[in-house]
Tab-separated table of C-alpha atoms in Angstrom:
chain	number	residue	atom	x	y	z
A	1	UNK	CA	30.519	-4.372	-30.389
A	2	UNK	CA	28.262	-4.351	-27.316
A	3	UNK	CA	24.922	-6.144	-27.496
A	4	UNK	CA	21.681	-5.708	-25.610
A	5	UNK	CA	21.870	-7.880	-22.464
A	6	UNK	CA	19.571	-10.891	-22.455
A	7	UNK	CA	16.714	-10.844	-19.974
A	8	UNK	CA	18.315	-13.596	-17.873
A	9	UNK	CA	21.425	-11.406	-17.508
A	10	UNK	CA	19.408	-8.636	-15.867
A	11	UNK	CA	19.241	-8.673	-12.078
A	12	UNK	CA	16.652	-6.417	-10.443
A	13	UNK	CA	17.505	-5.915	-6.763
A	14	UNK	CA	14.307	-5.209	-4.817
A	15	UNK	CA	14.685	-3.610	-1.370
A	16	UNK	CA	11.429	-3.072	0.568
A	17	UNK	CA	10.939	-1.136	3.774
A	18	UNK	CA	10.431	-3.626	6.590
A	19	UNK	CA	6.764	-2.821	7.106
A	20	UNK	CA	3.938	-5.146	6.121
A	21	UNK	CA	2.102	-2.704	3.850
A	22	UNK	CA	5.392	-1.945	2.060
A	23	UNK	CA	6.604	-5.560	1.851
A	24	UNK	CA	3.461	-6.939	0.222
A	25	UNK	CA	3.473	-4.877	-3.002
A	26	UNK	CA	7.234	-5.254	-3.481
A	27	UNK	CA	7.016	-9.034	-3.060
A	28	UNK	CA	4.281	-8.924	-5.706
A	29	UNK	CA	6.536	-6.794	-7.895
A	30	UNK	CA	9.352	-9.335	-7.573
A	31	UNK	CA	7.022	-11.994	-8.997
A	32	UNK	CA	5.766	-9.668	-11.725
A	33	UNK	CA	9.284	-8.848	-12.936
A	34	UNK	CA	10.452	-12.460	-12.740
A	35	UNK	CA	7.466	-13.491	-14.876
A	36	UNK	CA	9.079	-11.497	-17.716
A	37	UNK	CA	12.273	-13.576	-17.558
A	38	UNK	CA	14.631	-11.394	-15.523
A	39	UNK	CA	16.418	-12.397	-12.331
A	40	UNK	CA	15.079	-10.759	-9.176
A	41	UNK	CA	16.925	-10.539	-5.860
A	42	UNK	CA	14.624	-9.670	-2.962
A	43	UNK	CA	16.540	-8.275	0.015
A	44	UNK	CA	14.962	-8.540	3.465
A	45	UNK	CA	15.475	-10.097	6.912
A	46	UNK	CA	14.560	-13.505	8.314
A	47	UNK	CA	11.386	-12.542	10.194
A	48	UNK	CA	10.119	-10.482	7.278
A	49	UNK	CA	10.932	-13.149	4.698
A	50	UNK	CA	8.645	-15.515	6.601
A	51	UNK	CA	5.697	-13.288	5.656
A	52	UNK	CA	5.934	-14.172	1.965
A	53	UNK	CA	8.177	-17.270	1.786
A	54	UNK	CA	5.382	-19.703	0.890
A	55	UNK	CA	4.160	-17.638	-2.077
A	56	UNK	CA	7.685	-16.885	-3.345
A	57	UNK	CA	8.694	-20.543	-3.022
A	58	UNK	CA	5.740	-21.536	-5.210
A	59	UNK	CA	6.786	-18.926	-7.762
A	60	UNK	CA	10.334	-20.314	-7.773
A	61	UNK	CA	9.050	-23.872	-8.242
A	62	UNK	CA	7.087	-22.640	-11.256
A	63	UNK	CA	10.375	-21.609	-12.890
A	64	UNK	CA	10.724	-17.956	-11.876
A	65	UNK	CA	14.210	-16.811	-10.886
A	66	UNK	CA	13.701	-15.058	-7.547
A	67	UNK	CA	16.387	-15.070	-4.877
A	68	UNK	CA	15.431	-14.097	-1.347
A	69	UNK	CA	18.419	-12.823	0.637
A	70	UNK	CA	18.047	-12.533	4.405
A	71	UNK	CA	20.197	-9.886	6.080
A	72	UNK	CA	20.886	-9.604	9.795
A	73	UNK	CA	18.615	-7.016	11.409
A	74	UNK	CA	20.578	-5.193	14.114
A	75	UNK	CA	17.626	-4.010	16.144
A	76	UNK	CA	19.314	-4.441	19.505
A	77	UNK	CA	22.301	-2.330	18.424
A	78	UNK	CA	19.870	0.380	17.292
A	79	UNK	CA	18.054	0.349	20.632
A	80	UNK	CA	14.946	-1.616	19.643
A	81	UNK	CA	13.294	-4.285	21.797
A	82	UNK	CA	13.841	-7.866	20.657
A	83	UNK	CA	11.642	-9.082	17.803
A	84	UNK	CA	10.995	-5.662	16.251
A	85	UNK	CA	12.143	-6.420	12.700
A	86	UNK	CA	8.943	-5.028	11.200
A	87	UNK	CA	7.573	-1.507	11.625
A	88	UNK	CA	4.212	-3.002	12.618
A	89	UNK	CA	5.882	-4.552	15.680
A	90	UNK	CA	7.586	-1.373	16.908
A	91	UNK	CA	6.040	-0.502	20.308
A	92	UNK	CA	5.144	3.156	19.955
A	93	UNK	CA	6.240	6.367	18.298
A	94	UNK	CA	9.274	6.844	20.498
A	95	UNK	CA	11.030	3.942	18.757
A	96	UNK	CA	10.666	5.279	15.198
A	97	UNK	CA	14.137	6.797	15.149
A	98	UNK	CA	15.697	3.556	16.389
A	99	UNK	CA	13.813	1.590	13.729
A	100	UNK	CA	15.166	3.755	10.920
A	101	UNK	CA	18.648	3.542	12.463
A	102	UNK	CA	18.384	-0.248	12.190
A	103	UNK	CA	17.244	0.124	8.563
A	104	UNK	CA	20.362	2.217	7.881
A	105	UNK	CA	22.530	-0.566	9.343
A	106	UNK	CA	21.435	-2.815	6.471
A	107	UNK	CA	23.376	-0.713	3.957
A	108	UNK	CA	26.812	-2.214	4.595
A	109	UNK	CA	25.495	-5.793	4.395
A	110	UNK	CA	23.631	-5.003	1.185
A	111	UNK	CA	26.676	-3.485	-0.486
A	112	UNK	CA	28.792	-6.528	0.381
A	113	UNK	CA	26.059	-8.643	-1.180
A	114	UNK	CA	26.046	-6.571	-4.381
A	115	UNK	CA	29.843	-6.793	-4.750
A	116	UNK	CA	29.727	-10.565	-5.253
A	117	UNK	CA	26.322	-10.834	-6.916
A	118	UNK	CA	25.881	-12.891	-10.094
A	119	UNK	CA	24.422	-11.733	-12.392
A	120	UNK	CA	25.673	-8.294	-11.459
A	121	UNK	CA	22.975	-5.930	-10.198
A	122	UNK	CA	21.304	-4.073	-13.072
A	123	UNK	CA	19.259	-1.700	-10.940
A	124	UNK	CA	17.821	-1.225	-7.474
A	125	UNK	CA	14.082	-0.955	-6.962
A	126	UNK	CA	13.864	0.521	-3.515
A	127	UNK	CA	11.104	1.621	-1.226
A	128	UNK	CA	11.226	5.405	-1.005
A	129	UNK	CA	11.748	5.148	2.760
A	130	UNK	CA	15.026	3.210	2.377
A	131	UNK	CA	16.950	6.369	1.552
A	132	UNK	CA	20.484	4.953	1.724
A	133	UNK	CA	19.856	2.970	-1.464
A	134	UNK	CA	20.434	6.235	-3.367
A	135	UNK	CA	24.093	6.229	-2.270
A	136	UNK	CA	24.402	2.494	-2.905
A	137	UNK	CA	23.085	2.874	-6.454
A	138	UNK	CA	25.580	5.679	-7.087
A	139	UNK	CA	28.436	3.555	-5.774
A	140	UNK	CA	27.576	0.673	-8.118
A	141	UNK	CA	26.671	3.023	-10.996
A	142	UNK	CA	23.233	1.516	-11.485
A	143	UNK	CA	19.797	3.170	-11.592
A	144	UNK	CA	17.747	3.465	-8.434
A	145	UNK	CA	14.040	3.171	-9.184
A	146	UNK	CA	11.877	4.388	-6.305
A	147	UNK	CA	8.737	2.578	-5.268
A	148	UNK	CA	6.448	4.928	-3.364
A	149	UNK	CA	3.250	3.257	-2.250
A	150	UNK	CA	0.831	5.920	-3.417
A	151	UNK	CA	-0.974	7.058	-6.563
A	152	UNK	CA	0.110	9.591	-9.180
A	153	UNK	CA	-2.760	11.753	-7.897
A	154	UNK	CA	-1.141	11.687	-4.473
A	155	UNK	CA	2.296	12.381	-5.893
A	156	UNK	CA	0.988	15.510	-7.615
A	157	UNK	CA	-0.854	16.643	-4.478
A	158	UNK	CA	2.349	16.205	-2.489
A	159	UNK	CA	4.456	18.047	-5.076
A	160	UNK	CA	2.142	21.070	-5.125
A	161	UNK	CA	1.717	21.147	-1.359
A	162	UNK	CA	5.488	21.280	-0.904
A	163	UNK	CA	5.429	24.416	-3.050
A	164	UNK	CA	2.751	25.894	-0.777
A	165	UNK	CA	4.687	24.845	2.316
A	166	UNK	CA	7.914	26.431	1.073
A	167	UNK	CA	5.949	29.654	0.473
A	168	UNK	CA	4.227	29.429	3.899
A	169	UNK	CA	0.847	29.373	2.153
A	170	UNK	CA	-0.832	26.409	3.859
A	171	UNK	CA	-3.566	28.031	5.996
A	172	UNK	CA	-3.894	26.945	9.622
A	173	UNK	CA	-7.695	26.727	9.426
A	174	UNK	CA	-10.427	26.423	6.829
A	175	UNK	CA	-10.311	24.694	3.459
A	176	UNK	CA	-7.923	25.510	0.642
A	177	UNK	CA	-7.519	24.294	-2.927
A	178	UNK	CA	-4.411	22.331	-3.872
A	179	UNK	CA	-3.113	24.266	-6.902
A	180	UNK	CA	-2.258	23.099	-10.418
A	181	UNK	CA	-4.274	19.867	-10.425
A	182	UNK	CA	-6.654	18.697	-13.165
A	183	UNK	CA	-9.516	18.669	-10.620
A	184	UNK	CA	-10.557	21.060	-7.865
A	185	UNK	CA	-9.374	19.353	-4.669
A	186	UNK	CA	-10.203	21.085	-1.380
A	187	UNK	CA	-8.556	20.043	1.881
A	188	UNK	CA	-7.824	21.368	5.347
A	189	UNK	CA	-4.461	21.347	7.067
A	190	UNK	CA	-5.896	18.916	9.621
A	191	UNK	CA	-6.341	16.359	6.819
A	192	UNK	CA	-2.757	16.514	5.550
A	193	UNK	CA	0.091	14.051	6.179
A	194	UNK	CA	2.545	14.831	9.024
A	195	UNK	CA	5.139	16.508	6.768
A	196	UNK	CA	2.527	19.248	6.169
A	197	UNK	CA	0.618	18.839	9.429
A	198	UNK	CA	3.088	17.987	12.211
A	199	UNK	CA	1.002	19.237	15.141
A	200	UNK	CA	0.592	16.655	17.869
A	201	UNK	CA	2.759	13.961	16.340
A	202	UNK	CA	6.330	12.809	16.811
A	203	UNK	CA	8.078	14.253	13.757
A	204	UNK	CA	11.448	12.899	12.662
A	205	UNK	CA	12.037	15.763	10.267
A	206	UNK	CA	15.676	14.985	9.552
A	207	UNK	CA	14.717	11.487	8.405
A	208	UNK	CA	11.880	12.863	6.256
A	209	UNK	CA	14.289	15.362	4.691
A	210	UNK	CA	16.764	12.580	3.898
A	211	UNK	CA	14.028	10.480	2.278
A	212	UNK	CA	12.826	13.422	0.195
A	213	UNK	CA	16.356	14.296	-0.939
A	214	UNK	CA	17.005	10.683	-1.962
A	215	UNK	CA	13.711	10.574	-3.849
A	216	UNK	CA	14.734	13.609	-5.906
A	217	UNK	CA	17.913	11.776	-6.982
A	218	UNK	CA	16.018	8.703	-8.215
A	219	UNK	CA	16.394	7.569	-11.824
A	220	UNK	CA	12.663	6.908	-12.028
A	221	UNK	CA	9.535	5.859	-10.143
A	222	UNK	CA	7.316	2.775	-10.246
A	223	UNK	CA	3.731	3.194	-9.105
A	224	UNK	CA	1.155	0.634	-8.000
A	225	UNK	CA	-1.586	2.048	-10.205
A	226	UNK	CA	-2.784	1.752	-13.792
A	227	UNK	CA	-2.925	4.536	-16.329
A	228	UNK	CA	-6.643	4.322	-17.074
A	229	UNK	CA	-7.429	5.002	-13.409
A	230	UNK	CA	-5.809	8.451	-13.289
A	231	UNK	CA	-4.424	9.265	-16.751
A	232	UNK	CA	-4.300	13.057	-16.308
A	233	UNK	CA	-2.290	12.708	-13.101
A	234	UNK	CA	0.005	10.096	-14.653
A	235	UNK	CA	0.740	12.510	-17.501
A	236	UNK	CA	1.545	15.395	-15.141
A	237	UNK	CA	3.759	13.233	-12.934
A	238	UNK	CA	5.614	11.858	-15.967
A	239	UNK	CA	6.399	15.381	-17.115
A	240	UNK	CA	7.907	16.073	-13.697
A	241	UNK	CA	10.073	12.947	-13.879
A	242	UNK	CA	11.335	13.236	-17.481
A	243	UNK	CA	9.063	10.410	-18.567
A	244	UNK	CA	10.525	7.849	-16.154
A	245	UNK	CA	7.304	6.841	-14.418
A	246	UNK	CA	6.061	3.279	-14.846
A	247	UNK	CA	2.526	2.415	-13.719
A	248	UNK	CA	2.599	-1.364	-13.273
A	249	UNK	CA	-0.392	-2.105	-11.049
A	250	UNK	CA	-2.595	-3.297	-9.621
A	251	UNK	CA	0.212	-5.450	-8.231
A	252	UNK	CA	-2.185	-7.671	-6.273
A	253	UNK	CA	-3.489	-9.033	-9.589
A	254	UNK	CA	-0.217	-10.890	-10.192
A	255	UNK	CA	-1.556	-13.476	-7.702
A	256	UNK	CA	-3.660	-15.844	-9.784
A	257	UNK	CA	-3.372	-18.802	-7.424
A	258	UNK	CA	-5.978	-18.736	-4.637
A	259	UNK	CA	-3.419	-20.006	-2.117
A	260	UNK	CA	-1.159	-17.069	-2.981
A	261	UNK	CA	-4.065	-14.715	-2.313
A	262	UNK	CA	-4.857	-16.358	1.029
A	263	UNK	CA	-1.246	-16.379	2.243
A	264	UNK	CA	-0.301	-12.997	0.797
A	265	UNK	CA	1.556	-10.928	3.362
A	266	UNK	CA	1.489	-12.677	6.707
A	267	UNK	CA	3.089	-16.110	6.927
A	268	UNK	CA	-0.021	-17.859	5.655
A	269	UNK	CA	-1.521	-17.334	9.115
A	270	UNK	CA	-5.162	-17.444	7.999
A	271	UNK	CA	-6.340	-21.046	8.247
A	272	UNK	CA	-10.111	-20.717	7.999
A	273	UNK	CA	-10.509	-20.437	4.220
A	274	UNK	CA	-13.233	-23.098	4.094
A	275	UNK	CA	-15.313	-21.402	6.801
A	276	UNK	CA	-14.866	-18.015	5.137
A	277	UNK	CA	-15.836	-19.307	1.693
A	278	UNK	CA	-18.883	-21.125	3.041
A	279	UNK	CA	-20.007	-17.985	4.869
A	280	UNK	CA	-19.555	-15.757	1.814
A	281	UNK	CA	-21.232	-18.298	-0.470
A	282	UNK	CA	-24.335	-18.131	1.738
A	283	UNK	CA	-25.068	-14.517	0.753
A	284	UNK	CA	-26.553	-12.988	-2.374
A	285	UNK	CA	-24.210	-11.069	-4.725
A	286	UNK	CA	-23.141	-7.577	-3.649
A	287	UNK	CA	-24.804	-7.683	-0.221
A	288	UNK	CA	-21.851	-8.042	2.190
A	289	UNK	CA	-19.878	-5.135	3.662
A	290	UNK	CA	-16.201	-5.867	4.375
A	291	UNK	CA	-14.651	-3.585	7.027
A	292	UNK	CA	-10.896	-3.477	7.594
A	293	UNK	CA	-8.419	-0.757	8.598
A	294	UNK	CA	-5.236	-2.318	7.224
A	295	UNK	CA	-2.070	-3.542	8.889
A	296	UNK	CA	-1.293	-0.300	10.763
A	297	UNK	CA	-4.661	1.399	11.224
A	298	UNK	CA	-5.892	1.361	14.810
A	299	UNK	CA	-8.992	2.784	16.445
A	300	UNK	CA	-9.828	3.245	20.129
A	301	UNK	CA	-12.505	1.257	21.907
A	302	UNK	CA	-14.888	4.254	21.907
A	303	UNK	CA	-14.469	4.591	18.139
A	304	UNK	CA	-14.766	0.826	17.654
A	305	UNK	CA	-18.131	0.902	19.444
A	306	UNK	CA	-19.422	3.447	16.908
A	307	UNK	CA	-18.092	1.342	14.022
A	308	UNK	CA	-19.643	-1.872	15.336
A	309	UNK	CA	-23.029	-0.325	16.100
A	310	UNK	CA	-23.043	1.414	12.721
A	311	UNK	CA	-22.411	-1.870	10.924
A	312	UNK	CA	-25.131	-3.561	12.949
A	313	UNK	CA	-27.694	-0.816	12.279
A	314	UNK	CA	-27.020	-0.903	8.524
A	315	UNK	CA	-28.846	-4.211	8.300
A	316	UNK	CA	-26.201	-5.561	5.912
A	317	UNK	CA	-24.288	-8.794	6.404
A	318	UNK	CA	-20.702	-7.876	7.241
A	319	UNK	CA	-17.150	-9.060	7.833
A	320	UNK	CA	-15.291	-7.037	10.464
A	321	UNK	CA	-11.532	-7.452	10.887
A	322	UNK	CA	-10.276	-6.911	14.441
A	323	UNK	CA	-6.635	-6.493	15.334
A	324	UNK	CA	-4.988	-8.770	17.858
A	325	UNK	CA	-2.181	-8.070	20.293
A	326	UNK	CA	-1.244	-5.151	22.484
A	327	UNK	CA	-3.985	-2.617	23.183
A	328	UNK	CA	-6.886	-4.708	21.884
A	329	UNK	CA	-8.150	-6.016	25.254
A	330	UNK	CA	-10.667	-3.155	25.786
A	331	UNK	CA	-12.240	-3.865	22.394
A	332	UNK	CA	-12.570	-7.580	23.111
A	333	UNK	CA	-14.006	-6.775	26.544
A	334	UNK	CA	-16.678	-4.540	24.981
A	335	UNK	CA	-17.555	-7.181	22.373
A	336	UNK	CA	-18.052	-9.720	25.156
A	337	UNK	CA	-19.984	-7.516	27.598
A	338	UNK	CA	-22.160	-5.905	24.931
A	339	UNK	CA	-22.950	-9.223	23.283
A	340	UNK	CA	-22.164	-7.750	19.858
A	341	UNK	CA	-20.658	-10.892	18.355
A	342	UNK	CA	-23.411	-13.150	19.666
A	343	UNK	CA	-26.154	-10.708	18.697
A	344	UNK	CA	-24.930	-10.363	15.097
A	345	UNK	CA	-23.735	-13.933	14.528
A	346	UNK	CA	-26.432	-14.651	11.930
A	347	UNK	CA	-25.104	-11.971	9.576
A	348	UNK	CA	-21.757	-10.879	10.999
A	349	UNK	CA	-18.359	-12.561	10.786
A	350	UNK	CA	-15.486	-11.307	12.939
A	351	UNK	CA	-11.952	-12.092	11.771
A	352	UNK	CA	-9.257	-11.600	14.396
A	353	UNK	CA	-5.754	-10.884	13.151
A	354	UNK	CA	-4.706	-11.200	9.537
A	355	UNK	CA	-7.399	-11.202	6.867
A	356	UNK	CA	-7.056	-12.593	3.306
A	357	UNK	CA	-8.301	-9.315	1.895
A	358	UNK	CA	-7.858	-9.971	-1.828
A	359	UNK	CA	-9.793	-13.249	-1.515
A	360	UNK	CA	-12.655	-11.548	0.321
A	361	UNK	CA	-12.893	-8.558	-2.014
A	362	UNK	CA	-12.943	-10.778	-5.097
A	363	UNK	CA	-15.931	-12.804	-3.848
A	364	UNK	CA	-19.211	-11.943	-5.633
A	365	UNK	CA	-21.056	-11.540	-2.307
A	366	UNK	CA	-19.023	-8.469	-1.328
A	367	UNK	CA	-20.737	-5.239	-2.328
A	368	UNK	CA	-18.953	-2.629	-0.237
A	369	UNK	CA	-15.532	-2.096	1.354
A	370	UNK	CA	-15.283	0.056	4.478
A	371	UNK	CA	-11.638	1.096	4.373
A	372	UNK	CA	-9.072	3.402	5.968
A	373	UNK	CA	-7.992	4.401	2.437
A	374	UNK	CA	-4.441	3.090	2.599
A	375	UNK	CA	-3.282	2.862	-1.008
A	376	UNK	CA	-2.790	-0.919	-1.030
A	377	UNK	CA	-6.334	-1.453	0.218
A	378	UNK	CA	-7.695	1.235	-2.086
A	379	UNK	CA	-6.244	-0.278	-5.244
A	380	UNK	CA	-7.256	-3.791	-4.137
A	381	UNK	CA	-10.847	-2.602	-3.742
A	382	UNK	CA	-10.739	-0.897	-7.135
A	383	UNK	CA	-9.290	-4.053	-8.739
A	384	UNK	CA	-12.206	-6.077	-7.398
A	385	UNK	CA	-14.736	-3.587	-8.755
A	386	UNK	CA	-16.097	-2.952	-5.253
A	387	UNK	CA	-17.386	0.504	-4.200
A	388	UNK	CA	-15.861	1.967	-1.063
A	389	UNK	CA	-17.014	3.441	2.229
A	390	UNK	CA	-14.115	5.709	3.156
A	391	UNK	CA	-12.811	6.333	6.671
A	392	UNK	CA	-9.305	7.818	6.366
A	393	UNK	CA	-7.157	7.735	9.492
A	394	UNK	CA	-3.584	8.963	8.936
A	395	UNK	CA	-0.739	9.617	6.465
A	396	UNK	CA	-1.958	10.387	2.925
A	397	UNK	CA	-5.318	8.660	3.414
A	398	UNK	CA	-7.495	11.788	3.253
A	399	UNK	CA	-5.993	12.537	-0.155
A	400	UNK	CA	-6.852	9.012	-1.286
A	401	UNK	CA	-10.414	9.675	-0.132
A	402	UNK	CA	-10.517	12.823	-2.289
A	403	UNK	CA	-9.471	10.765	-5.308
A	404	UNK	CA	-12.089	8.103	-4.634
A	405	UNK	CA	-14.984	10.462	-3.925
A	406	UNK	CA	-14.348	13.533	-6.051
A	407	UNK	CA	-12.370	12.239	-9.040
A	408	UNK	CA	-13.321	8.580	-9.495
A	409	UNK	CA	-16.835	8.798	-7.974
A	410	UNK	CA	-16.766	5.300	-6.474
A	411	UNK	CA	-16.992	6.064	-2.761
A	412	UNK	CA	-18.997	7.629	0.052
A	413	UNK	CA	-17.230	8.937	3.154
A	414	UNK	CA	-18.265	8.465	6.786
A	415	UNK	CA	-17.437	12.115	7.442
A	416	UNK	CA	-14.071	11.920	9.179
A	417	UNK	CA	-12.621	15.450	9.270
A	418	UNK	CA	-9.074	15.215	10.636
A	419	UNK	CA	-6.064	12.939	10.739
A	420	UNK	CA	-5.721	10.681	13.770
A	421	UNK	CA	-1.946	10.590	14.058
A	422	UNK	CA	-0.539	7.080	14.078
A	423	UNK	CA	0.201	5.973	17.638
A	424	UNK	CA	-1.770	8.818	19.225
A	425	UNK	CA	-5.292	7.461	18.736
A	426	UNK	CA	-6.311	7.842	22.401
A	427	UNK	CA	-6.002	11.629	22.131
A	428	UNK	CA	-8.700	11.840	19.472
A	429	UNK	CA	-11.581	9.797	20.897
A	430	UNK	CA	-14.541	9.038	18.618
A	431	UNK	CA	-14.561	11.268	15.551
A	432	UNK	CA	-17.228	9.357	13.636
A	433	UNK	CA	-20.686	8.434	14.960
A	434	UNK	CA	-22.469	5.143	14.412
A	435	UNK	CA	-25.211	7.006	12.533
A	436	UNK	CA	-22.642	8.379	10.084
A	437	UNK	CA	-21.282	4.867	9.525
A	438	UNK	CA	-24.771	3.497	8.888
A	439	UNK	CA	-25.701	6.315	6.505
A	440	UNK	CA	-22.539	5.893	4.401
A	441	UNK	CA	-23.023	2.124	4.178
A	442	UNK	CA	-26.652	2.502	3.113
A	443	UNK	CA	-25.750	5.007	0.395
A	444	UNK	CA	-23.171	2.662	-1.112
A	445	UNK	CA	-25.208	-0.534	-0.735
A	446	UNK	CA	-28.409	1.007	-2.099
A	447	UNK	CA	-29.146	-0.666	-5.440
A	448	UNK	CA	-30.886	2.489	-6.653
A	449	UNK	CA	-30.121	6.220	-6.513
A	450	UNK	CA	-26.513	7.146	-5.616
A	451	UNK	CA	-25.441	3.570	-4.902
A	452	UNK	CA	-26.412	2.405	-8.382
A	453	UNK	CA	-24.147	4.969	-10.066
A	454	UNK	CA	-21.247	4.290	-7.701
A	455	UNK	CA	-21.565	0.535	-8.189
A	456	UNK	CA	-21.628	0.843	-11.986
A	457	UNK	CA	-18.532	3.046	-12.014
A	458	UNK	CA	-16.679	0.722	-9.590
A	459	UNK	CA	-17.390	-2.270	-11.829
A	460	UNK	CA	-16.080	-0.390	-14.855
A	461	UNK	CA	-12.820	0.464	-13.076
A	462	UNK	CA	-12.457	-3.130	-11.894
A	463	UNK	CA	-12.656	-4.335	-15.492
A	464	UNK	CA	-10.139	-1.678	-16.578
A	465	UNK	CA	-7.747	-2.844	-13.843
A	466	UNK	CA	-7.892	-6.445	-15.034
A	467	UNK	CA	-7.341	-5.438	-18.669
A	468	UNK	CA	-4.362	-3.280	-17.657
A	469	UNK	CA	-2.369	-6.267	-16.358
A	470	UNK	CA	-3.222	-8.605	-19.238
A	471	UNK	CA	-0.806	-9.081	-22.141
A	472	UNK	CA	-0.944	-5.885	-24.167
A	473	UNK	CA	-2.548	-3.909	-21.331
A	474	UNK	CA	-1.096	-0.608	-20.135
A	475	UNK	CA	0.532	-1.998	-16.976
A	476	UNK	CA	1.955	-5.013	-18.799
A	477	UNK	CA	3.403	-2.626	-21.382
A	478	UNK	CA	4.916	-0.484	-18.616
A	479	UNK	CA	6.645	-3.518	-17.100
A	480	UNK	CA	8.172	-4.286	-20.498
A	481	UNK	CA	9.199	-0.638	-20.957
A	482	UNK	CA	10.852	-0.624	-17.521
A	483	UNK	CA	12.853	-3.728	-18.378
A	484	UNK	CA	13.798	-2.241	-21.757
A	485	UNK	CA	14.943	0.950	-20.012
A	486	UNK	CA	17.290	-1.046	-17.776
A	487	UNK	CA	18.554	-3.083	-20.742
A	488	UNK	CA	19.418	0.120	-22.607
A	489	UNK	CA	21.050	1.657	-19.538
A	490	UNK	CA	23.241	-1.426	-19.128
A	491	UNK	CA	24.066	-1.405	-22.848
A	492	UNK	CA	25.129	2.248	-22.662
A	493	UNK	CA	27.258	1.568	-19.589
A	494	UNK	CA	28.972	-1.326	-21.365
A	495	UNK	CA	29.640	0.879	-24.392
A	496	UNK	CA	31.228	3.565	-22.197
A	497	UNK	CA	33.408	0.964	-20.482
A	498	UNK	CA	34.530	-0.400	-23.860
A	499	UNK	CA	35.706	3.055	-24.903
A	500	UNK	CA	37.908	3.506	-21.844
């Protein structure tokens, strides 16, 4: 007689895409699963492992069973420059194909790893963009659970837009309504992700097609959201996926230790926690605006000028995160010549490079989050109960803005009208004026009128997020249901084997 496998006998193999915004939530997920007593094997490469080693090592010392396996990244063989093990480090659009070729080269190493793995792999939780894991899961006869870093709202928008695309019904100009959604969502083609709006961008359609085909074969989907946030969209997406959708977020809330929050995602590179805390502590509650465009979001110097002047004119204390590295010299030159940093030093703090975002957002002084609407940032802002000033840039970010403004009612937009394709920012110039930035900030930070309603709703959602991950909460329950699903799958497989 076969018995249900014990939790310690289950081995969840987690395979992220090698991109910072994809690594962070899956490293969080590894901790979340291990907290329930299962074994987790996190598959990555040496340079990428360094981004979360400190936090994972602390989790292991606390008794969690997490194994980090470092594969050899064959970037040179794929035609990439040296040191490009992470998508954030790839120098330009023309290297995208080579990057995904290097990702494909990890398949053989991974399968050799799985052959000798103890405990045997129970399932693969794979980033949607690592398409070859579909074939690997089939070979080892285990479920492949897809992690796609977006909301159920976004999943349903994407599903219905593919129907429109296949029918050639996406209009070239003007607004249109995305069909069959619980809410009326109007968009333009210029606001859609590249698979619906390829004009002007380097499109690797064959790779997109492969990713989409692999996603359709998935056993199920895990989502970094919580049911109370978007219940109607969760229900619709579950019906599409035969019930195999597990909402287990917000994943960032698995980090209870402040050091984990500070070091989350980038080698623990931020070393000014004391200065940051002292600065934030000096301000009244809900008065500071935090402005950050994520790990990939980039703006030109002309657009940065509008952002900076808009923040300054708002009159609010602010934290502004500025990227470092290639292409940032013109921005630093403007800051120096204009005297912006010196002029605003009494109420402005500039962070260069990596920012401990979860720490900042959770501080009582922060009252508004100016964001590019990447889903990680969006759900982190929601978790903190902070209202948002939305400035979508690329990918699915305009759809996230629609959710925040028109469904959840916790945001005000700066008025951006079209996608700025990743890597082609110079072609677009300044799309948003400093006056628009100032106006949006003032609306959100206003303690009366519109701002009061937005702030109240944001606080309510923040409390819901925290309850969702507590014992007995919806996301905690979904984690347990996911583990139970894999236990039952393994039990059924064992029963079939016993009959042979």
